[in-house]
mmCIF file of C-alpha atoms and ligand atoms in Angstrom:
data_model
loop_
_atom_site.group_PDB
_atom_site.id
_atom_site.type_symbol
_atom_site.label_atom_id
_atom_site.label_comp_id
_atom_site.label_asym_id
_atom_site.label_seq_id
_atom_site.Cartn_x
_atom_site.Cartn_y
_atom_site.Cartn_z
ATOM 1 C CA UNK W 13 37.385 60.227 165.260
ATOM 2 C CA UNK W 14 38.254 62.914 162.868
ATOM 3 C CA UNK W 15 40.891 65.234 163.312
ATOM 4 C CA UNK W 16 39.346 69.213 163.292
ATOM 5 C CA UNK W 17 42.206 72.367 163.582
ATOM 6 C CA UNK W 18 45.426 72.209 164.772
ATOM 7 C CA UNK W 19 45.578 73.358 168.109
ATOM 8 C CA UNK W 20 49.429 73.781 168.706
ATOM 9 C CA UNK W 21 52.815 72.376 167.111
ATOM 10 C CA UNK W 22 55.334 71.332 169.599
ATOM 11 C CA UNK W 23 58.622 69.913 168.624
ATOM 12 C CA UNK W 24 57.885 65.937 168.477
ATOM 13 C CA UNK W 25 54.260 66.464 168.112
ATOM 14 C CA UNK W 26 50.834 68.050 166.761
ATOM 15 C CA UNK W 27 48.103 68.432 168.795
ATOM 16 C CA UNK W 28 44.560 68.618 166.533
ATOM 17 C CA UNK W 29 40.812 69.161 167.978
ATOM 18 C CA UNK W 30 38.330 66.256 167.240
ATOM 19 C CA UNK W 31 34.600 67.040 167.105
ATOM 20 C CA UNK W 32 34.296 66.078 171.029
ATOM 21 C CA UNK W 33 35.359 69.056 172.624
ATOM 22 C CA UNK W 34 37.322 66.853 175.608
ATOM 23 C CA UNK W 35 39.445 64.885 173.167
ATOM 24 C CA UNK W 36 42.543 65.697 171.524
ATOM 25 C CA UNK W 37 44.369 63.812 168.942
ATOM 26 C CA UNK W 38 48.190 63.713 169.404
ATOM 27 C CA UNK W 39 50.396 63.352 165.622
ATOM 28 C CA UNK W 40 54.097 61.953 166.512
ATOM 29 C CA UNK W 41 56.245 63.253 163.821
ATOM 30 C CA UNK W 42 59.922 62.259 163.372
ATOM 31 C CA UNK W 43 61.432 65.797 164.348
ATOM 32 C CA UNK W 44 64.443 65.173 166.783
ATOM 33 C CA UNK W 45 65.345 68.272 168.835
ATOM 34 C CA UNK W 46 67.935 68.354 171.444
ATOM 35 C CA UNK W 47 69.768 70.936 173.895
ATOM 36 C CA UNK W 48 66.222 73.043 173.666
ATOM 37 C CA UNK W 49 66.365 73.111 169.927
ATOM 38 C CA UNK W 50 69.252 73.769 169.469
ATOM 39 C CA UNK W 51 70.402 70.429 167.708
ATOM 40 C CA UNK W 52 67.825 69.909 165.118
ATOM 41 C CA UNK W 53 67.336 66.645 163.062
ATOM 42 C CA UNK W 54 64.957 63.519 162.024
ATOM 43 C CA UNK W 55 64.833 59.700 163.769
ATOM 44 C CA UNK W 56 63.335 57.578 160.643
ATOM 45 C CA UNK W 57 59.742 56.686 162.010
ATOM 46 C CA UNK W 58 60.174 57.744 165.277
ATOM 47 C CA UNK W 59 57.115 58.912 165.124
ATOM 48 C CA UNK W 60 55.621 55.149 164.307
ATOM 49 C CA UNK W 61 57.738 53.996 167.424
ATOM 50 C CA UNK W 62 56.896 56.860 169.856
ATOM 51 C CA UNK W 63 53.392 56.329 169.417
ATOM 52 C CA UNK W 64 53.108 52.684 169.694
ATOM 53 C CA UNK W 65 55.359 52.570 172.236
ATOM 54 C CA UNK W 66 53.999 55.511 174.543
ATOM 55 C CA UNK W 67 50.518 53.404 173.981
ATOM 56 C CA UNK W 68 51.850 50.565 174.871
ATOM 57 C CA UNK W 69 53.284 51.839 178.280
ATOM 58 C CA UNK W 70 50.335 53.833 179.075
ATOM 59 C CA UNK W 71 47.730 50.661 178.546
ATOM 60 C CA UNK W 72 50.650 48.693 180.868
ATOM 61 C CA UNK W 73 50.689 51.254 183.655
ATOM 62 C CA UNK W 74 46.275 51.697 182.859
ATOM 63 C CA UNK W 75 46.377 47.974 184.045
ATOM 64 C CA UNK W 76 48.685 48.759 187.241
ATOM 65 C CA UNK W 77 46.264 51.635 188.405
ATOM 66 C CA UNK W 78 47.980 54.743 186.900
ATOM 67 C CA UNK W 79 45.309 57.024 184.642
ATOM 68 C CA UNK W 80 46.687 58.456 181.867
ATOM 69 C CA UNK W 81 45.136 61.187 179.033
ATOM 70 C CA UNK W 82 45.298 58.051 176.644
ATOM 71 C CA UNK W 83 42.288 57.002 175.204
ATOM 72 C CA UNK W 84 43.090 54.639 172.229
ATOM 73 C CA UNK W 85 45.687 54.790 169.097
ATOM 74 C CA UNK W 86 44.164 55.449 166.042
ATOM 75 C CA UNK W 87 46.862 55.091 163.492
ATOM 76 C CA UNK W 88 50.367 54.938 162.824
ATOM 77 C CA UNK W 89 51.203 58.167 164.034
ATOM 78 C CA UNK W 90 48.034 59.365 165.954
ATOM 79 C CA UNK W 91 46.569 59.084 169.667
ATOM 80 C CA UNK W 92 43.288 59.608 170.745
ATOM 81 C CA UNK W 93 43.650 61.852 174.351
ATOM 82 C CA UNK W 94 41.814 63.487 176.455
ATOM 83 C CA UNK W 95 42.370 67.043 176.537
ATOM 84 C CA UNK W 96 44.328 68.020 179.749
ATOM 85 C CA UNK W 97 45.394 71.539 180.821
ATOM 86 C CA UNK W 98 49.663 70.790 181.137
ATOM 87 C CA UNK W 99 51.236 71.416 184.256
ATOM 88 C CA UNK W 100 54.405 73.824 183.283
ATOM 89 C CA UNK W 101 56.435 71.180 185.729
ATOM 90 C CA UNK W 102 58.271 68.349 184.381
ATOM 91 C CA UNK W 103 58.815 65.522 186.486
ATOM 92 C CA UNK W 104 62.098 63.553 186.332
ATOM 93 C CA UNK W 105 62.483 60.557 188.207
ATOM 94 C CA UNK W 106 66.399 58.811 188.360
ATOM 95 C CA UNK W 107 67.807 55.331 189.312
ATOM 96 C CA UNK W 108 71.204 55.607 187.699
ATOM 97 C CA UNK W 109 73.478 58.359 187.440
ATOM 98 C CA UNK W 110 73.050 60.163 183.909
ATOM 99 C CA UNK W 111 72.847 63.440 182.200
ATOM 100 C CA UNK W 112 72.436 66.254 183.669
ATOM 101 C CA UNK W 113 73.261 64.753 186.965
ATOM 102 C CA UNK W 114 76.405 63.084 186.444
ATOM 103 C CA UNK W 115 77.049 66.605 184.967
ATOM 104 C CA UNK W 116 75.847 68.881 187.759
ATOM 105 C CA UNK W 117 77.597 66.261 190.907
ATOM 106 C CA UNK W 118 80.704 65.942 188.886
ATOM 107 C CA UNK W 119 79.954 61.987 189.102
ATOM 108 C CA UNK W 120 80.500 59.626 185.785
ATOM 109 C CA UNK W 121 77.387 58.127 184.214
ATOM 110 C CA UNK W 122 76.371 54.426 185.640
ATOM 111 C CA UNK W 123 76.297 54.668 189.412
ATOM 112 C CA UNK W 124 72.820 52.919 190.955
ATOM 113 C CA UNK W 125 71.202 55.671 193.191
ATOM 114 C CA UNK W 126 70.409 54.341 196.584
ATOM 115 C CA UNK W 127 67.305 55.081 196.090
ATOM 116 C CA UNK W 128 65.512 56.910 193.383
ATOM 117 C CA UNK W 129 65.481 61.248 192.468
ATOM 118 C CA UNK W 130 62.871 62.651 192.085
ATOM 119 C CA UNK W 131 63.524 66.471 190.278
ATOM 120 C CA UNK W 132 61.167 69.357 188.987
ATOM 121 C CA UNK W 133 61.931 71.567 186.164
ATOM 122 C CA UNK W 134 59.977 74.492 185.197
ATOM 123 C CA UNK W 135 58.501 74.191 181.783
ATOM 124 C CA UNK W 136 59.469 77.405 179.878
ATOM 125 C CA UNK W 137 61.620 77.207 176.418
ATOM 126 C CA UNK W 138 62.865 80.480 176.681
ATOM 127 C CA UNK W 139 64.322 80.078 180.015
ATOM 128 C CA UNK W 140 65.933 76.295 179.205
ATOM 129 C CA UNK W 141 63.842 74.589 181.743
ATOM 130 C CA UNK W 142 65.640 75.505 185.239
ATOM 131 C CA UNK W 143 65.401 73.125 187.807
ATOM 132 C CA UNK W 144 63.446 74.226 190.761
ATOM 133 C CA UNK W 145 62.156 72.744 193.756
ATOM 134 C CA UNK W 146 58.177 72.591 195.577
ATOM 135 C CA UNK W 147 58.890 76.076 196.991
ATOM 136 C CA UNK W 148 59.182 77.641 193.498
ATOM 137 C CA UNK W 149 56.123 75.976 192.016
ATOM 138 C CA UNK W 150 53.891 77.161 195.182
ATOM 139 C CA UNK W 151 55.347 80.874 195.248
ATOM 140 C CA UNK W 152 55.072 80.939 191.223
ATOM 141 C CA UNK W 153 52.187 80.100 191.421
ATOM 142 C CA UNK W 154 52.948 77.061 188.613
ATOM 143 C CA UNK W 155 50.745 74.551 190.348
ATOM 144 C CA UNK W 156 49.268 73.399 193.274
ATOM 145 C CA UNK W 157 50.268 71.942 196.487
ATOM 146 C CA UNK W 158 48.106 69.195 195.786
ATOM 147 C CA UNK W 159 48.805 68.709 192.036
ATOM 148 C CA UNK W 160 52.741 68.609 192.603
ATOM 149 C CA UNK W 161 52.319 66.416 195.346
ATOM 150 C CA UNK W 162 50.125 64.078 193.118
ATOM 151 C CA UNK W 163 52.733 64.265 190.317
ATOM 152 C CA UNK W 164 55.460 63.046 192.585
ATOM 153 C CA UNK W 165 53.718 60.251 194.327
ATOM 154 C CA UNK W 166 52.583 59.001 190.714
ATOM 155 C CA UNK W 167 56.040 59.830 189.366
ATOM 156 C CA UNK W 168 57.326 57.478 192.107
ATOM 157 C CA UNK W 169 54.953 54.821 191.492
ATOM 158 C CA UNK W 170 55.356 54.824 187.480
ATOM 159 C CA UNK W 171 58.936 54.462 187.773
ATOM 160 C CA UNK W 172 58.132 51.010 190.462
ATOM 161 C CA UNK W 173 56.111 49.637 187.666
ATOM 162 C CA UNK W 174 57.937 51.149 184.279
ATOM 163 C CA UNK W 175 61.460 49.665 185.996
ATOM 164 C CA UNK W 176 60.462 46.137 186.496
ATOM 165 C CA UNK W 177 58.655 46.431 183.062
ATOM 166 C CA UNK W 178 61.751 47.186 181.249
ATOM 167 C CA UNK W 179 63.812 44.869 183.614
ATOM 168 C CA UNK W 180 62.105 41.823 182.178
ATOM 169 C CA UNK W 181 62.589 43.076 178.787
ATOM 170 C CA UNK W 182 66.451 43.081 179.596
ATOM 171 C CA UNK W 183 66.610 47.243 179.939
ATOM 172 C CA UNK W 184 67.603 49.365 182.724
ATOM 173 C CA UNK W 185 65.524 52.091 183.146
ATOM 174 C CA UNK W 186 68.166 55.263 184.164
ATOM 175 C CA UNK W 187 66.059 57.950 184.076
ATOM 176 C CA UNK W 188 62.902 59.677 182.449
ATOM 177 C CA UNK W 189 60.417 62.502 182.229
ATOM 178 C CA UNK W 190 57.321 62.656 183.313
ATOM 179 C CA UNK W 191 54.180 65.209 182.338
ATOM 180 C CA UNK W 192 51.156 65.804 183.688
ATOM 181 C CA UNK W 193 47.926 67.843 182.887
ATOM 182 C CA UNK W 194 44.741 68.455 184.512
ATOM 183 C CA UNK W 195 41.477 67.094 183.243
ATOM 184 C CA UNK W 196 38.009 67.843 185.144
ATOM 185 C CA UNK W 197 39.934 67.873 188.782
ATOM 186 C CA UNK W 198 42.325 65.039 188.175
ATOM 187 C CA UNK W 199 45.793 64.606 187.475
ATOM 188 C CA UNK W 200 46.218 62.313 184.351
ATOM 189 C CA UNK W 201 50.045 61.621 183.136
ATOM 190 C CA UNK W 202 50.538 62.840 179.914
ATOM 191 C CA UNK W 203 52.646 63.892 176.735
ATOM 192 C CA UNK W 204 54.754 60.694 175.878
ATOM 193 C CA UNK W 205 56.802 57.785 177.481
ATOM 194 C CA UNK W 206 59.297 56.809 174.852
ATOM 195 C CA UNK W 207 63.237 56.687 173.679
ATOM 196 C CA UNK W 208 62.950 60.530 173.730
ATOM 197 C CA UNK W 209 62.002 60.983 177.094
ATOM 198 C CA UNK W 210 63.450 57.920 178.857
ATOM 199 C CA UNK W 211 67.073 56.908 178.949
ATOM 200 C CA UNK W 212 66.940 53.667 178.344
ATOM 201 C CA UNK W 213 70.006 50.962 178.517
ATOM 202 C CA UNK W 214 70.233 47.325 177.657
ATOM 203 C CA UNK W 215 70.748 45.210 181.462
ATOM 204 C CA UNK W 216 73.922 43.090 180.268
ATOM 205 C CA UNK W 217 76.138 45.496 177.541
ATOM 206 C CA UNK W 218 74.756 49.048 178.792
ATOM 207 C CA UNK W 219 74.503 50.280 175.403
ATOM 208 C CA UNK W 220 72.342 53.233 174.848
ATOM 209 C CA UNK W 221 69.020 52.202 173.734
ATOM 210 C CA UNK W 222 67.198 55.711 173.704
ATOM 211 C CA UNK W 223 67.238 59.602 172.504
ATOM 212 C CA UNK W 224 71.394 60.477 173.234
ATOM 213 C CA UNK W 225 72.207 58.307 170.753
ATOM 214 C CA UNK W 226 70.703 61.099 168.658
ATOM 215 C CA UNK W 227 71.858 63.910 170.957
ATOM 216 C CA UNK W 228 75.527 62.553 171.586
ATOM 217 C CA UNK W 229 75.747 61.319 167.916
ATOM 218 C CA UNK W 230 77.032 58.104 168.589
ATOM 219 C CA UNK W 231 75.249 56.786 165.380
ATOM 220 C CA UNK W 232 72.759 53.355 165.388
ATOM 221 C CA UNK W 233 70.089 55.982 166.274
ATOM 222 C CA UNK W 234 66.714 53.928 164.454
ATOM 223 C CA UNK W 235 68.347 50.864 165.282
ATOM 224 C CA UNK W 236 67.856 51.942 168.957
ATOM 225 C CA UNK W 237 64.182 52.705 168.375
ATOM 226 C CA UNK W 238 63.535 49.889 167.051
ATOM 227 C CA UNK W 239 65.255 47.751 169.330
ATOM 228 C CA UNK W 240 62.984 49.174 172.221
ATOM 229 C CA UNK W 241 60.184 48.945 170.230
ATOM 230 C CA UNK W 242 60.513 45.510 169.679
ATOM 231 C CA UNK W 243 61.109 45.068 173.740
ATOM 232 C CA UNK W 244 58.541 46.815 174.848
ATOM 233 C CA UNK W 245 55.546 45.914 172.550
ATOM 234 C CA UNK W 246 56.442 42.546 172.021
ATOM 235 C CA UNK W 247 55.748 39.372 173.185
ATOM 236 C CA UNK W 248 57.863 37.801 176.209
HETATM 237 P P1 TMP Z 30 68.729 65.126 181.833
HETATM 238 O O1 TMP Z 30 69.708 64.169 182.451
HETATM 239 O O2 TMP Z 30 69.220 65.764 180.572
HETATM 240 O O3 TMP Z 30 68.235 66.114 182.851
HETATM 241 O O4 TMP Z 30 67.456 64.261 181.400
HETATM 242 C C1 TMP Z 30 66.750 63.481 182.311
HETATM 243 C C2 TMP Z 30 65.692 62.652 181.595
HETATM 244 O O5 TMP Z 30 64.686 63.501 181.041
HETATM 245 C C3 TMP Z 30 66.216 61.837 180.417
HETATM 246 O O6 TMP Z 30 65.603 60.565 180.460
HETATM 247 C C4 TMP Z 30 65.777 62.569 179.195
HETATM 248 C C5 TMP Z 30 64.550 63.300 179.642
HETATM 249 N N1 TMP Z 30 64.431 64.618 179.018
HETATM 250 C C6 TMP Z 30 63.318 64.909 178.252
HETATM 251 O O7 TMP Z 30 62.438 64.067 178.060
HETATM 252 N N2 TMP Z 30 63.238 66.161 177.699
HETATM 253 C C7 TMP Z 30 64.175 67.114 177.881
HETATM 254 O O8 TMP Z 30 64.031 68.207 177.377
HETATM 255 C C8 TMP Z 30 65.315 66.783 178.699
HETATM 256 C C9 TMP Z 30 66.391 67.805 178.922
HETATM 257 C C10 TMP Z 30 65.395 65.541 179.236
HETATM 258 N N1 LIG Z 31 63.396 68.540 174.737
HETATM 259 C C1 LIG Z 31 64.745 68.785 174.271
HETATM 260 C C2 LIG Z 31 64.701 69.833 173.168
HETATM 261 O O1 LIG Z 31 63.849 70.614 173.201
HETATM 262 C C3 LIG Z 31 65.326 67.590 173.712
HETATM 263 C C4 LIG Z 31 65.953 66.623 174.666
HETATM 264 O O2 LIG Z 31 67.121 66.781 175.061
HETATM 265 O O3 LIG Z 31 65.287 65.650 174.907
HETATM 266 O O4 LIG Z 31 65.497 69.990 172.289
#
């Protein structure tokens, strides 16, 4: 499948046409962006590891019933998709306190939730991403009842599966974002499941393993990459 015009430059990716009008194929560059943008940098073959590792997890979750706009990887860097119309929501699903919500309760990072989050955030740059709830996204207009209700029943089964995945690869999975497009009726999960969009920590030292390592600058950055790549794709 050859790639055709690029469609759209986001800030980890390139999106291209192919000659089939319903696939897209995905280019993972090494750009690092954090705090919308505003902390700008490179992750040494990031874009190797987000790609094999994002096809990794979405043939894993494929197997455990959960469709995804991956098709196949067809190099280094690029992904075969199909072409989905992106919800403007972005899913987050929790299990440890992290981030914005040890900021936002006034809690430290490392508490075990009871029982998992689940948290929307409207996809717009130029407003920072605002957290809003199923209200907004009906009255906005930003989706459906039916496609945010999909997105959150998936969301909580992905994080089921993607937790005891990681578990047996010795990582707690804290926290990570979820996206989701539309393709003829359906809701596929889409975008990426990697280090940039997971925090990831190992089980038995709790070392970060994932993307703040890079937005915190506490150094080791590819070594984390490459420690999860190893994890994931590898053999038990
Ligand atoms: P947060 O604690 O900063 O809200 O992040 C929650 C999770 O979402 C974390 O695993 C990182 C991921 N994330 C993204 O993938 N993209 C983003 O732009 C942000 C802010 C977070
Ligand atoms: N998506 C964020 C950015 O745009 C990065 C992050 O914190 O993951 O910079």
């Amino acid at each position: 499948m050859e790639r055709k015009e690029k469609l759209y430059e986001g800030k980890a990716k390139i999106v291209y046409a192919t000659d089939d009008p319903d696939k897209n194929i995905l280019y993972f560059k090494d750009d690092a962006t954090a705090f919308n943008g505003a902390k700008k940098g490179s992750i040494m073959d990031k874009g190797v590891i987000n790609n094999k590792v994002s096809a990794k997890l979405f043939q894993m979750l494929a197997e455990n019933g959960v469709e995804s706009h991956f098709i196949e990887q067809l190099s280094d860097r690029e992904m075969l998709a199909w072409k989905v119309d992106i919800m403007l929501v972005e899913i987050v699903a929790r299990n440890y306190i992290a981030g914005s919500l040890a900021k936002r309760m006034g809690k430290s990072e490392g508490g075990k939730l009871e029982h998992p989050i689940i948290e929307y955030y409207y996809k717009d740059d130029a407003l920072n991403d605002p957290m809003i709830n199923r209200d907004h996204v009906l009255v906005f207009g930003i989706a459906s009842g039916e496609q945010i209700d999909s997105a959150h029943a998936t969301a909580l089964k992905v994080n089921r599966i993607l937790s005891e995945y990681m578990l047996e690869r010795d990582i707690l999975l804290v926290d990570f974002k979820l996206e989701f497009g539309s393709h003829k009726g359906k809701m596929l999960l889409a975008d990426e499941i990697c280090p940039d969009t997971c925090r990831l920590w190992d089980r038995n030292t709790l070392e970060k393993l994932d993307k703040d390592r890079f937005r915190r600058e506490l150094g080791k950055v590819e070594d984390a990459y490459q420690e999860i790549c190893r994890r994931v794709c590898g053999e038990l």
